[in-house]
Coordinates of C-alpha atoms and ligand atoms in Angstrom, one line a residue:
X21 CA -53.6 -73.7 26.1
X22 CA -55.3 -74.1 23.0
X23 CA -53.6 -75.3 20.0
X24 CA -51.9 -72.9 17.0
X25 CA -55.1 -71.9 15.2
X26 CA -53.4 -72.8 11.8
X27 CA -56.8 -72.3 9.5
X28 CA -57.4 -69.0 11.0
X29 CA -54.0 -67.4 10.5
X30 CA -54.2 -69.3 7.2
X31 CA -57.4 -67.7 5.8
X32 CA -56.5 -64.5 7.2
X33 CA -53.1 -64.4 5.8
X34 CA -54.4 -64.9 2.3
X35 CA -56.2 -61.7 2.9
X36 CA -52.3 -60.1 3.2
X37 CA -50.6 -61.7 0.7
X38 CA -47.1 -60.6 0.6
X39 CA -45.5 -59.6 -3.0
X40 CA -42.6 -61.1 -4.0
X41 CA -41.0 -58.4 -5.0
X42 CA -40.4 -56.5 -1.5
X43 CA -38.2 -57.2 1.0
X44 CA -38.6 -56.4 4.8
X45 CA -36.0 -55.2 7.5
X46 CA -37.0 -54.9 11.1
X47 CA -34.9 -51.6 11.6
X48 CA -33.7 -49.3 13.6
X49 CA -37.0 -48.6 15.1
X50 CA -39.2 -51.3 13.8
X51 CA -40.7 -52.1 9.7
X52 CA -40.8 -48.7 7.8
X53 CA -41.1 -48.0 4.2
X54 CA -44.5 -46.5 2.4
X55 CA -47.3 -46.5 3.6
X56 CA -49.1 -48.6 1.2
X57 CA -46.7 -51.4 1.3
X58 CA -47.3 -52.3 5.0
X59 CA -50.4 -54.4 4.6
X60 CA -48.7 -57.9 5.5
X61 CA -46.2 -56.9 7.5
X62 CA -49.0 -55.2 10.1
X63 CA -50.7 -58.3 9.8
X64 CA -47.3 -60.8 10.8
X65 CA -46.7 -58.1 13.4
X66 CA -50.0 -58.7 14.7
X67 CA -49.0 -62.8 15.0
X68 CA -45.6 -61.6 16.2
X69 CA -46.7 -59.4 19.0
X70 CA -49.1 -62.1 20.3
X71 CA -45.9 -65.3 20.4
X72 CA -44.2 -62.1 22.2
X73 CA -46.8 -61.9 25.1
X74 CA -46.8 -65.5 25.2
X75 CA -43.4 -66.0 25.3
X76 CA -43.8 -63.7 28.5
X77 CA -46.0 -65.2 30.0
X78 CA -49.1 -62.9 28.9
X79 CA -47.6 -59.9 29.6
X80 CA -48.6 -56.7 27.5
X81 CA -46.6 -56.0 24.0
X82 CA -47.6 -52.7 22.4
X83 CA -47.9 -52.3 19.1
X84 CA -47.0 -48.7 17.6
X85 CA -48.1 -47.9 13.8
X86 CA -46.6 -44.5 13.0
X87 CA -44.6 -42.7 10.3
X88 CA -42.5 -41.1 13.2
X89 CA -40.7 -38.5 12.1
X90 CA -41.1 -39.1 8.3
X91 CA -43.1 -37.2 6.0
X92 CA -46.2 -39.3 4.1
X93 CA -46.7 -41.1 2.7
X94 CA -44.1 -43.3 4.6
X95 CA -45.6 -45.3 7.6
X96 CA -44.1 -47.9 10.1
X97 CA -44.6 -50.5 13.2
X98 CA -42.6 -50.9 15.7
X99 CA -43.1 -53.2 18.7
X100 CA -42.7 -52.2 22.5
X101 CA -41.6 -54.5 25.2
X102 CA -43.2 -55.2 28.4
X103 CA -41.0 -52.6 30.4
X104 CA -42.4 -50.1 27.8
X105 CA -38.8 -49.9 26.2
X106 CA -37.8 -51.2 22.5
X107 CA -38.3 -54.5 21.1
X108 CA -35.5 -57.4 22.6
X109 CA -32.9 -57.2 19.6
X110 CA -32.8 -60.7 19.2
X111 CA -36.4 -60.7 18.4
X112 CA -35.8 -58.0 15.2
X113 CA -34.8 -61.0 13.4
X114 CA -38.5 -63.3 14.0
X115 CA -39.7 -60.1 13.2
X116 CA -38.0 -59.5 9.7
X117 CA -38.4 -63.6 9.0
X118 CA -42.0 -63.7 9.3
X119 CA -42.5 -60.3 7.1
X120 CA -40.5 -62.2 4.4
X121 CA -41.9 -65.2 4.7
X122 CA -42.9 -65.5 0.9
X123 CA -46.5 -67.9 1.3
X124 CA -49.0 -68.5 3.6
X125 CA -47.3 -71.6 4.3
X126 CA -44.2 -70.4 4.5
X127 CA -45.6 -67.9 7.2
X128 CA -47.4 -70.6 9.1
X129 CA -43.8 -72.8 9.5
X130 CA -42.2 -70.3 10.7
X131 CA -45.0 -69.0 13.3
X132 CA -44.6 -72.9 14.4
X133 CA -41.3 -73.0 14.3
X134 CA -40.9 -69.6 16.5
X135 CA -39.8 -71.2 19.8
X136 CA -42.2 -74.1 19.5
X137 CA -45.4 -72.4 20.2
X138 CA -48.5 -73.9 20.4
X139 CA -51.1 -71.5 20.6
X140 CA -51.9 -67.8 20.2
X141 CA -55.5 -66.5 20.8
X142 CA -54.2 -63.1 22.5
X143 CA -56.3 -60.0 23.9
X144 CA -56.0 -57.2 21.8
X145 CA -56.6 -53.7 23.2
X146 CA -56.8 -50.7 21.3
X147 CA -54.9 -47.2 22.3
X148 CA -56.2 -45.4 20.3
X149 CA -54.6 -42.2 18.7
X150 CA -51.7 -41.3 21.1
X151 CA -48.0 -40.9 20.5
X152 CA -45.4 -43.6 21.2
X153 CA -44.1 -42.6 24.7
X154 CA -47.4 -43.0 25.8
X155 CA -47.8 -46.8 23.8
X156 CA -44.6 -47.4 26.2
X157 CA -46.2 -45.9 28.9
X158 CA -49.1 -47.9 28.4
X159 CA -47.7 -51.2 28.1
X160 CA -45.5 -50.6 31.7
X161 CA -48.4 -49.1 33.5
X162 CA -50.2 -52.4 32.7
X163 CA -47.3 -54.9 33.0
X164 CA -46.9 -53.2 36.8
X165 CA -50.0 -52.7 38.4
X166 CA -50.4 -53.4 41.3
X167 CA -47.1 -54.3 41.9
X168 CA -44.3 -52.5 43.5
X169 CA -42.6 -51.2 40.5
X170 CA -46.0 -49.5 39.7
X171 CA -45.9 -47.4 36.9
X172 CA -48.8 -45.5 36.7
X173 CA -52.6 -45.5 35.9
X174 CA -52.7 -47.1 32.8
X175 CA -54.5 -44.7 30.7
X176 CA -53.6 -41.6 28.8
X177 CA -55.1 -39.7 31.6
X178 CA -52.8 -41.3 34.2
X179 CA -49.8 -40.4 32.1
X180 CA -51.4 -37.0 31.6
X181 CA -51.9 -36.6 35.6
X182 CA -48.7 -38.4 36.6
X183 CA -46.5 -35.7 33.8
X184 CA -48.7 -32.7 35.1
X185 CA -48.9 -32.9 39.1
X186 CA -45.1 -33.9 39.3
X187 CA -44.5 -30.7 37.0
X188 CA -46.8 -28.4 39.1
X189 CA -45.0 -29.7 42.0
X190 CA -41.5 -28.7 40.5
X191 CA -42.2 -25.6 39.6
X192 CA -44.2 -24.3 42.5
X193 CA -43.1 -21.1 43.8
X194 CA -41.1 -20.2 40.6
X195 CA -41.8 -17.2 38.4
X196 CA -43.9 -18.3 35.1
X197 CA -41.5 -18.5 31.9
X198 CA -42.8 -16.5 29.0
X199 CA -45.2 -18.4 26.5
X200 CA -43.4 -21.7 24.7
X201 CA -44.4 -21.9 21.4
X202 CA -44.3 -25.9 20.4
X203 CA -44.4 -27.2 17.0
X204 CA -46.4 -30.5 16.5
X205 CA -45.2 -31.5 13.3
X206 CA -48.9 -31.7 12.6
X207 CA -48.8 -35.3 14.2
X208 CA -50.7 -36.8 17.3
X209 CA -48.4 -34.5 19.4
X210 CA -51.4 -31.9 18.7
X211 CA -53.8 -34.0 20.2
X212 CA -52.1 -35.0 23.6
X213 CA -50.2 -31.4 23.4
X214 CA -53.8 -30.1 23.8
X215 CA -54.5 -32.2 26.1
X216 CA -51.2 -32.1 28.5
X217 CA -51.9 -27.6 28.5
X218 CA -55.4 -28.1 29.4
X219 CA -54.1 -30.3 33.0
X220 CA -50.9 -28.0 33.1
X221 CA -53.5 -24.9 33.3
X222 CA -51.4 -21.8 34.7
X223 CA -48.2 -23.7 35.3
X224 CA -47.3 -23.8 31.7
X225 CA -48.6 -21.1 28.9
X226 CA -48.1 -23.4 25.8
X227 CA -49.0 -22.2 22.3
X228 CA -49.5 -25.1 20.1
X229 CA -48.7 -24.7 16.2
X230 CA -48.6 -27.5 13.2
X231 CA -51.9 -29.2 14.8
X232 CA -53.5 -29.6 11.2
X233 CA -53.5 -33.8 11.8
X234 CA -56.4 -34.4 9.2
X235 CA -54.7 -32.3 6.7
X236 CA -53.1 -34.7 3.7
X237 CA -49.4 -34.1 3.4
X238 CA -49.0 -32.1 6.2
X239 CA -47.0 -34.6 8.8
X240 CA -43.4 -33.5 8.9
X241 CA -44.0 -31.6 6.0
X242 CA -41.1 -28.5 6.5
X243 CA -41.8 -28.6 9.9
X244 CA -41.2 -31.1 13.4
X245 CA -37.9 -31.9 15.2
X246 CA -36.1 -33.6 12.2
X247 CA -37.0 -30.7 9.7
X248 CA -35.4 -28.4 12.1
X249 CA -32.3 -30.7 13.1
X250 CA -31.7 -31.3 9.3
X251 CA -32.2 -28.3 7.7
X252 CA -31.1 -26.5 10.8
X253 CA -33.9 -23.8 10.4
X254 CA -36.9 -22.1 11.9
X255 CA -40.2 -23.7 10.2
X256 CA -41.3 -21.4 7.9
X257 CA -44.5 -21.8 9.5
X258 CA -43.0 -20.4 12.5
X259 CA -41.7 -17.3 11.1
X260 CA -45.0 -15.1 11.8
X261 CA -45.5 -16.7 15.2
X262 CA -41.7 -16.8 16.9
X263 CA -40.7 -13.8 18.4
X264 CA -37.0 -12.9 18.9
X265 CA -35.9 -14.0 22.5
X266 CA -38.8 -16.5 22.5
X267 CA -38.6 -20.1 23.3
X268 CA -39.4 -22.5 20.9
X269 CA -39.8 -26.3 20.6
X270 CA -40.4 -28.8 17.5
X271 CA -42.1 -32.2 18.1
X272 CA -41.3 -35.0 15.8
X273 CA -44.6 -36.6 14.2
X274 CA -45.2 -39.7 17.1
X275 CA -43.7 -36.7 19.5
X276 CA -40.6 -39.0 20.6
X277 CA -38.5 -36.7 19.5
X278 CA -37.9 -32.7 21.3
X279 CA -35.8 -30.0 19.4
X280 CA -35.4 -26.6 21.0
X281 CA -34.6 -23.6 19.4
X282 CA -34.8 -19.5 20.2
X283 CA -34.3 -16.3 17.8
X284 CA -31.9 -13.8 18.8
X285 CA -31.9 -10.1 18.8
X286 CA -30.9 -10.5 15.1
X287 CA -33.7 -12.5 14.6
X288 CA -30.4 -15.3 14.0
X289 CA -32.0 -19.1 13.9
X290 CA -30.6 -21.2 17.4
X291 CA -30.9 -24.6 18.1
X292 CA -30.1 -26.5 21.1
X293 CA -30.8 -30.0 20.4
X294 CA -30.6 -33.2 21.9
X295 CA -26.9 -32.3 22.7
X296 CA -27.7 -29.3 24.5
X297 CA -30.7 -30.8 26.1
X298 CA -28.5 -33.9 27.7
X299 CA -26.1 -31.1 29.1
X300 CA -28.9 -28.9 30.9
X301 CA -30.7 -31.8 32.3
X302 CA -27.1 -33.8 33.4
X303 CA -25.9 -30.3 34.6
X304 CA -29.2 -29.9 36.9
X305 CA -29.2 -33.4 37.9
X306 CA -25.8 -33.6 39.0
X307 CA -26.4 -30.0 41.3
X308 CA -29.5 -31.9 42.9
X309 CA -27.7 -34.7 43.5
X310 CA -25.1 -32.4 45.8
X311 CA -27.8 -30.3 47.6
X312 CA -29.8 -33.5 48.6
X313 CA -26.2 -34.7 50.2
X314 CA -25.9 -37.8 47.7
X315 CA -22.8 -36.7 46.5
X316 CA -20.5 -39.9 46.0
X317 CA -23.5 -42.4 46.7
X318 CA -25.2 -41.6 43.0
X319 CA -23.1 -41.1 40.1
X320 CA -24.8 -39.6 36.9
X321 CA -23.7 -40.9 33.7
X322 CA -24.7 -39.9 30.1
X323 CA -24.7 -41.9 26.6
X324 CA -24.3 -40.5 23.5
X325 CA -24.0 -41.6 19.7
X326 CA -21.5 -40.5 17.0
X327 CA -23.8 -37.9 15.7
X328 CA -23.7 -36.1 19.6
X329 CA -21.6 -33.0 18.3
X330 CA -17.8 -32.6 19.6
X331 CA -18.7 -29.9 21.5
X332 CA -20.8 -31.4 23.7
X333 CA -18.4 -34.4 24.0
X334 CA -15.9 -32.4 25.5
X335 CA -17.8 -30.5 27.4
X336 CA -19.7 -33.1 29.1
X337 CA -16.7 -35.8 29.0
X338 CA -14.6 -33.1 31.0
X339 CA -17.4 -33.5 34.0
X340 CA -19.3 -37.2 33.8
X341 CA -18.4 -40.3 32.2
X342 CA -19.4 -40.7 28.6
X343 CA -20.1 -43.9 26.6
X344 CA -20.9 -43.6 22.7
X345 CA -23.1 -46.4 21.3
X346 CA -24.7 -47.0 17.4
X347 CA -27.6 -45.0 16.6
X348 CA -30.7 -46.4 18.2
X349 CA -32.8 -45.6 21.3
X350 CA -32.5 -49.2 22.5
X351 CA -28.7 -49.1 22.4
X352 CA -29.0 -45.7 24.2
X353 CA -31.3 -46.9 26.7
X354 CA -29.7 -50.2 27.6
X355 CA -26.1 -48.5 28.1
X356 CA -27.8 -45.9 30.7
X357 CA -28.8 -48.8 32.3
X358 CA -25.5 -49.2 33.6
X359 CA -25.5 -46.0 35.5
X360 CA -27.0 -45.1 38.4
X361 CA -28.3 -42.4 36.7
X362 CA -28.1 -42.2 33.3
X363 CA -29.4 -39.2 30.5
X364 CA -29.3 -40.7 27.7
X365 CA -30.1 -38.4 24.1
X366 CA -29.4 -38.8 20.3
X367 CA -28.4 -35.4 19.1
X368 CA -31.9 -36.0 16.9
X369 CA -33.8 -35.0 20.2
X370 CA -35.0 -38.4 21.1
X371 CA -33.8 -39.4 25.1
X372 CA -34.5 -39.8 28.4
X373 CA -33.2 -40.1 31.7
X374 CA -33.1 -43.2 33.9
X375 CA -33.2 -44.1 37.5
X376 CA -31.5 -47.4 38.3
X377 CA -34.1 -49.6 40.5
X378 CA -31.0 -48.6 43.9
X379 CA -31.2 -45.0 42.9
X380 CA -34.9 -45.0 43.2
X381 CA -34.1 -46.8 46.8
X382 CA -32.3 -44.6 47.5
X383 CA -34.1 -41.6 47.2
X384 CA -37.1 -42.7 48.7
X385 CA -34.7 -43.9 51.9
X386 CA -31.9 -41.4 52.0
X387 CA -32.7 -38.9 54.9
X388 CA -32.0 -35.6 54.5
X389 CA -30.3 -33.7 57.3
X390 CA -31.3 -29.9 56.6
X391 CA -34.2 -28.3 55.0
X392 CA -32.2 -27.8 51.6
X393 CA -31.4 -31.1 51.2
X394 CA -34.9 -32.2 51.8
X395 CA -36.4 -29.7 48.8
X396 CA -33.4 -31.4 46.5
X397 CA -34.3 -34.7 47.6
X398 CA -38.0 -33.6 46.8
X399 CA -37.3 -32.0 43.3
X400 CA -35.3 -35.3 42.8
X401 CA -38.5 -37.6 43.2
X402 CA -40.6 -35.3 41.3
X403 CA -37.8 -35.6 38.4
X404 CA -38.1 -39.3 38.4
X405 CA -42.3 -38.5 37.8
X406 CA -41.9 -35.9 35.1
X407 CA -39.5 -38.5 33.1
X408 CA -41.0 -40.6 31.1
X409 CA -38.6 -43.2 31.9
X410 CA -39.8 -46.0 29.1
X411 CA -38.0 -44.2 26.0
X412 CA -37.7 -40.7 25.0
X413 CA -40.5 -38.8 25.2
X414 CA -40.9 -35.3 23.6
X415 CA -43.5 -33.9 25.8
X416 CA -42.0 -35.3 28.7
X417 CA -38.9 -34.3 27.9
X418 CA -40.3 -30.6 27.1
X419 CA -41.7 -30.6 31.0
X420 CA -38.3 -31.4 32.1
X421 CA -36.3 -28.6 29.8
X422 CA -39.0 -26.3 31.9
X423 CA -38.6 -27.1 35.2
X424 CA -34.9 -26.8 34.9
X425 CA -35.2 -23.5 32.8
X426 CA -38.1 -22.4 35.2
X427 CA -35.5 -22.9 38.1
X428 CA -32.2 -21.9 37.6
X429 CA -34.3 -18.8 35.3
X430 CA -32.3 -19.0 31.7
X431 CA -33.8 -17.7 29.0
X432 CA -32.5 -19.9 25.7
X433 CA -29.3 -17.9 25.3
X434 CA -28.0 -18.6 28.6
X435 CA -28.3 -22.1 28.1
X436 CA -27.2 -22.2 24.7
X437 CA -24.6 -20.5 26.3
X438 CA -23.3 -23.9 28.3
X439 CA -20.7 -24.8 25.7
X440 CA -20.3 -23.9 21.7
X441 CA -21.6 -25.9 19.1
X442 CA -19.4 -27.2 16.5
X443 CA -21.0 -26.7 12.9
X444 CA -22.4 -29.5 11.5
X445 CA -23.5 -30.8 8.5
X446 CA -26.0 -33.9 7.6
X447 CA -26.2 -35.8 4.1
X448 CA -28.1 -38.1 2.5
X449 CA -26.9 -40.4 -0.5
X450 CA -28.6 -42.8 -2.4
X451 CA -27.1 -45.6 -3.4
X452 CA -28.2 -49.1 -4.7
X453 CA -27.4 -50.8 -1.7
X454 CA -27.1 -49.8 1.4
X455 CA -26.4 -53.1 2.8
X456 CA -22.7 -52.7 1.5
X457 CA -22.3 -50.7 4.3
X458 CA -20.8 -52.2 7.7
X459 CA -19.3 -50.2 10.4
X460 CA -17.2 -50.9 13.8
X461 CA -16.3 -48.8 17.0
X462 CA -19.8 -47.3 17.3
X463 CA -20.4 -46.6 13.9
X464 CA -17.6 -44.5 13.7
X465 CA -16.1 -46.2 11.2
X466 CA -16.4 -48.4 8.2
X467 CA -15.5 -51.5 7.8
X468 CA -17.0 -52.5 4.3
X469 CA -17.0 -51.4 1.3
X470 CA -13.3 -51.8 2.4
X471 CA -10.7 -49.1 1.9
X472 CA -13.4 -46.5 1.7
X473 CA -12.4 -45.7 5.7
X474 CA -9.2 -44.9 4.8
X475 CA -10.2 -42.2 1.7
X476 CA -12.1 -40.6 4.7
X477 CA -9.7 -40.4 7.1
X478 CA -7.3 -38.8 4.4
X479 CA -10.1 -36.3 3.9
X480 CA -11.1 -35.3 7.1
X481 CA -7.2 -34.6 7.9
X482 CA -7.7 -31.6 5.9
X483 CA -9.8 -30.0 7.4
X484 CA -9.2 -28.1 10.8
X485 CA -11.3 -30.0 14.0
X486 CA -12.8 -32.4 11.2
X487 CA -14.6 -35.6 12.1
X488 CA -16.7 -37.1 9.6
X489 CA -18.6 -40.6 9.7
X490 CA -20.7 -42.5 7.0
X491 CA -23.4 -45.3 7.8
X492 CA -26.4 -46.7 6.6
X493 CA -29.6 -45.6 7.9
X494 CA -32.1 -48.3 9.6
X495 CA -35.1 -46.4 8.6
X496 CA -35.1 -44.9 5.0
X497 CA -33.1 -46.4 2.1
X498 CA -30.2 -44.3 1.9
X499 CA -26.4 -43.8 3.5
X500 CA -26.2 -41.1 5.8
X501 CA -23.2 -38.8 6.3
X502 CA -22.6 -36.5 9.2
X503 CA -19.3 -33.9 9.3
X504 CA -17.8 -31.3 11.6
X505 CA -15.4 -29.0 11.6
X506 CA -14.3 -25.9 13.5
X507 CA -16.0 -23.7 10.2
X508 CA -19.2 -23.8 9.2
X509 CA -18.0 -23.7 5.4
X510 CA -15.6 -26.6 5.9
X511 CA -18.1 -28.6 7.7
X512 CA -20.4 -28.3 4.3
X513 CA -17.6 -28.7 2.4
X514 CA -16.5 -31.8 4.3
X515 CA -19.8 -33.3 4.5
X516 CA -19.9 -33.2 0.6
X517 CA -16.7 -34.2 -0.2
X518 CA -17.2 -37.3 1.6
X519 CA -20.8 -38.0 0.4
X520 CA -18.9 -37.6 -3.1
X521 CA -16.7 -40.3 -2.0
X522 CA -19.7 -42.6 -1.0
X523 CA -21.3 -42.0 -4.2
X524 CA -18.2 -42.8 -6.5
X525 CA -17.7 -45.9 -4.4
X526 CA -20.9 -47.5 -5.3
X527 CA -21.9 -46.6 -8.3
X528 CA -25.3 -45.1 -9.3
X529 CA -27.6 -42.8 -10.9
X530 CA -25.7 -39.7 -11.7
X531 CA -28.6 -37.8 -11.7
X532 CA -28.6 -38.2 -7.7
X533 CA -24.8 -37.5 -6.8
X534 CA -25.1 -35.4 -4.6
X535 CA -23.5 -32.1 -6.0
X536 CA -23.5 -28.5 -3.2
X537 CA -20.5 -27.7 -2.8
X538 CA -18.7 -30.1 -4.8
Ligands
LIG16 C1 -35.5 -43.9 15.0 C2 -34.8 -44.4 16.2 C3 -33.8 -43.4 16.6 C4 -32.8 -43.1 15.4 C5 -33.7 -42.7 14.2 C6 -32.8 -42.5 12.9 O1 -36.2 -42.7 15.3 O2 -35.7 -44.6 17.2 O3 -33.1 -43.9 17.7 O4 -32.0 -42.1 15.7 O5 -34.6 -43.7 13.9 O6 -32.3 -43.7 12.5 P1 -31.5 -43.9 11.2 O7 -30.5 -42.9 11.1 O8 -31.0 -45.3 11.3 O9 -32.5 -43.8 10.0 P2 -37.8 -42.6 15.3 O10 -38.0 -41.2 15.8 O11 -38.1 -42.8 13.9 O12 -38.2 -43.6 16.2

């Protein structure tokens, strides 16, 4: 071990001064804020990552810098664990403490003071420009060779070959869907996307739109998985290219998120979100799991959050067991843990499904006793190929919507057709601090700024099916408010009314309170 190398980190952390005025948070998903104002944070994320690996004894941390699914010129970091999943939560906090540590001395106290390391001098090796599923892909494939847990080549051509030949293998014998038309946010999506069609060949006809990744402005600009969730619209981009009955999907702009959507005879906007993607995919699981004869031996579970829309809730709570958790992929992903298999989705789009490490036994022991339980049993192991079982990824994700599409042949009305959504409605408020915020029971209610809970509650009593929620975003500087209600106008209404409430409550620039519907 060689020692801290104190004048190194010292001259090069005078290069990345941090300003005095800004403050870091370690958020949701890792540092985010503009672009511009990242300098020293990637640099103590750098040093970070590094006391990670050798806090595990070498093993490979990824390092992710991407604006996700934020328009510019907001950028972030996040950090990805050996296992490929999310950074350890109680490692957010070294995170946020060395971005704020104010001077260069200040910074090299608390890298000493991290655990009592000693030395650093890590390998660094470069991805490349990829999206973040295949970071965590990355960082498993390497942390398992050659063992048994193998995860893969660890390449982007080995995650490109493992997606694609488990795919071809699913969908073998069944009819080619009509053409999907995906858009790519114009993020990195574009350039695996293009990639991912070329392996797929025949199997998949993909026609990828929103690939303009050098043009300024462009990522996430009215168009990707969170523009259509939000806004709850075609991108207008779309408009000349989507025809009515046509499948459609949006990427977000790191492609960890998947939002489907279909026109109708009409030409009437549908979206079948991460929701509706949680119920196909649970729904198909579950039927495997009877025709391979594992009925009783592997129970299928699925997670949700608070924004998962009451519809889906009871539709999937009447069948499987259902555990709500904050907002988050890691809180997500560590509750399916607890299943054997758990599909896990934010209503966002961003999910996956996981296998526990006895399911897996399972399936590659269990035999089958007639030729239909052996082809389950197959598509079964193939499923646990085409998942990209390190976090949710969009492309991954999109394979698995297909092969489940591909076999039970539903075009998007007949699975939009599973259960009704409640309408919905998503706000935004502004307010000077966020941090006033503090929730409880899954972030389904406030706790601070007190009494505010119970002006909600009072609120959403008027209004028929209501359910309302308020809580501070970990990745943009603002309160978010999500409503329901059994009409759409009351869900608007609803949603307003309470962001109204929000606003008064703390104060701020009247220009911004926010005013529809009011
Ligand atoms: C990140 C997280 C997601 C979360 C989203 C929004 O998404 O990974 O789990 O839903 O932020 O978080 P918030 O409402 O706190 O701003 P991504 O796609 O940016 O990684």
């Amino acid at each position: 071990m060689t020692s801290l190398p104190v004048e190194a980190i010292r001259s090069l952390a005078e290069q990345h001064p941090k300003p005095s005025s800004v403050q870091f948070q370690y958020g949701t998903a890792g540092f985010r804020t503009l672009g511009n104002a990242l300098d020293p944070v990637m640099f103590r994320v750098g040093i970070l990552a590094a006391l990670r690996s050798k806090k595990l004894d070498g093993k490979t941390i990824g390092v992710m810098v991407t604006a996700s699914h934020n328009p510019e010129p907001d950028n972030g970091v996040k950090l990805v664990d050996p296992r490929g999943e999310m950074l350890e939560a109680s490692w957010e906090t070294h995170a946020t403490n060395l971005a704020n540590a104010p001077t260069t001395n200040a910074l090299i106290e608390a890298v000493e003071a991290l655990h009592g390391f000693k030395a650093l001098g890590a390998e660094a090796r470069n991805a490349g420009v990829t999206t973040t599923p295949v970071l965590h892909y990355l960082v498993r494939a390497i942390n398992t060779k050659g063992t048994k847990g193998s995860y893969g080549e660890d390449t982007e051509e080995g995650y490109l070959e493992k997606l694609s030949s488990s795919f071809k293998k699913l969908v073998a014998g069944k009819p080619a869907l009509p053409s999907l038309v995906i858009d790519c946010a114009n993020g990195v999506g574009a350039v695996v996307g293009e990639k991912l069609a070329h392996q797929l060949g025949n199997s998949l006809s993909m026609i990828l739109t929103n690939t303009a990744i050098d043009t300024l402005g462009a990522l996430n600009n009215a168009c990707g998985a969170d523009f259509v969730k939000t806004q709850q619209k075609l991108p207008p981009s779309l408009a000349s290219v989507l025809k009515p009955g046509q499948r459609a999907c949006s990427l977000d702009g790191d492609a960890d998120r998947l939002m489907y959507y279909y026109l109708d005879d009409q030409g009437h906007f549908h979206m079948l979100d991460g929701d509706k993607i949680a119920t196909l995919v649970a729904a198909f699981i579950v039927e495997l799991t009877k025709s391979a004869g594992l009925e009783g031996k592997v129970q299928v579970g699925i997670v949700q959050t608070a924004y998962a829309n009451g519809g889906s809730t009871k539709y999937l709570s009447e069948r499987l067991p259902v555990k709500c958790v904050p907002t988050g992929v890691k809180h997500l992903h560590h509750a399916a843990e607890h299943y054997d298999i758990g599909v896990y989705f934010e209503a966002n789009g961003h999910g996956t499904v996981l296998f526990s490490p006895e399911t897996l036994e399972t399936l590659s022991t269990h035999q089958p006793s007639t030729p239909a339980q052996s082809t389950a049993l197959n598509h079964l192991v193939n499923l646990t190929n085409v998942i990209n079982q390190t976090v949710g990824d969009a492309l991954s994700d999109m394979l698995l919507v297909e092969t489940i599409l591909a076999h039970k042949s539903y075009s998007g009305l007949e699975w939009d057709s599973l259960y009704v959504d409640l309408p919905n409605r998503l706000v935004k408020v502004v307010v000077a601090d966020r941090g006033a915020f503090k929730t409880e029971d899954a972030e389904r209610r406030l706790i601070s700024p007190p009494g505010l809970q119970a002006k909600l509650d009072e609120l959403v009593r008027r209004y028929e099916g209501g359910r309302s929620f308020v809580r501070p975003s970990g990745t943009e500087d603002v309160v978010r408010v999500y409503a329901e209600a059994i009409a759409r106008s009351q869900a608007d209404e609803l949603a307003f009314r309470v962001a109204g409430l929000v606003y008064d409550e703390v104060g701020g620039d009247p220009a911004k309170r926010p005013s529809e519907f009011m």
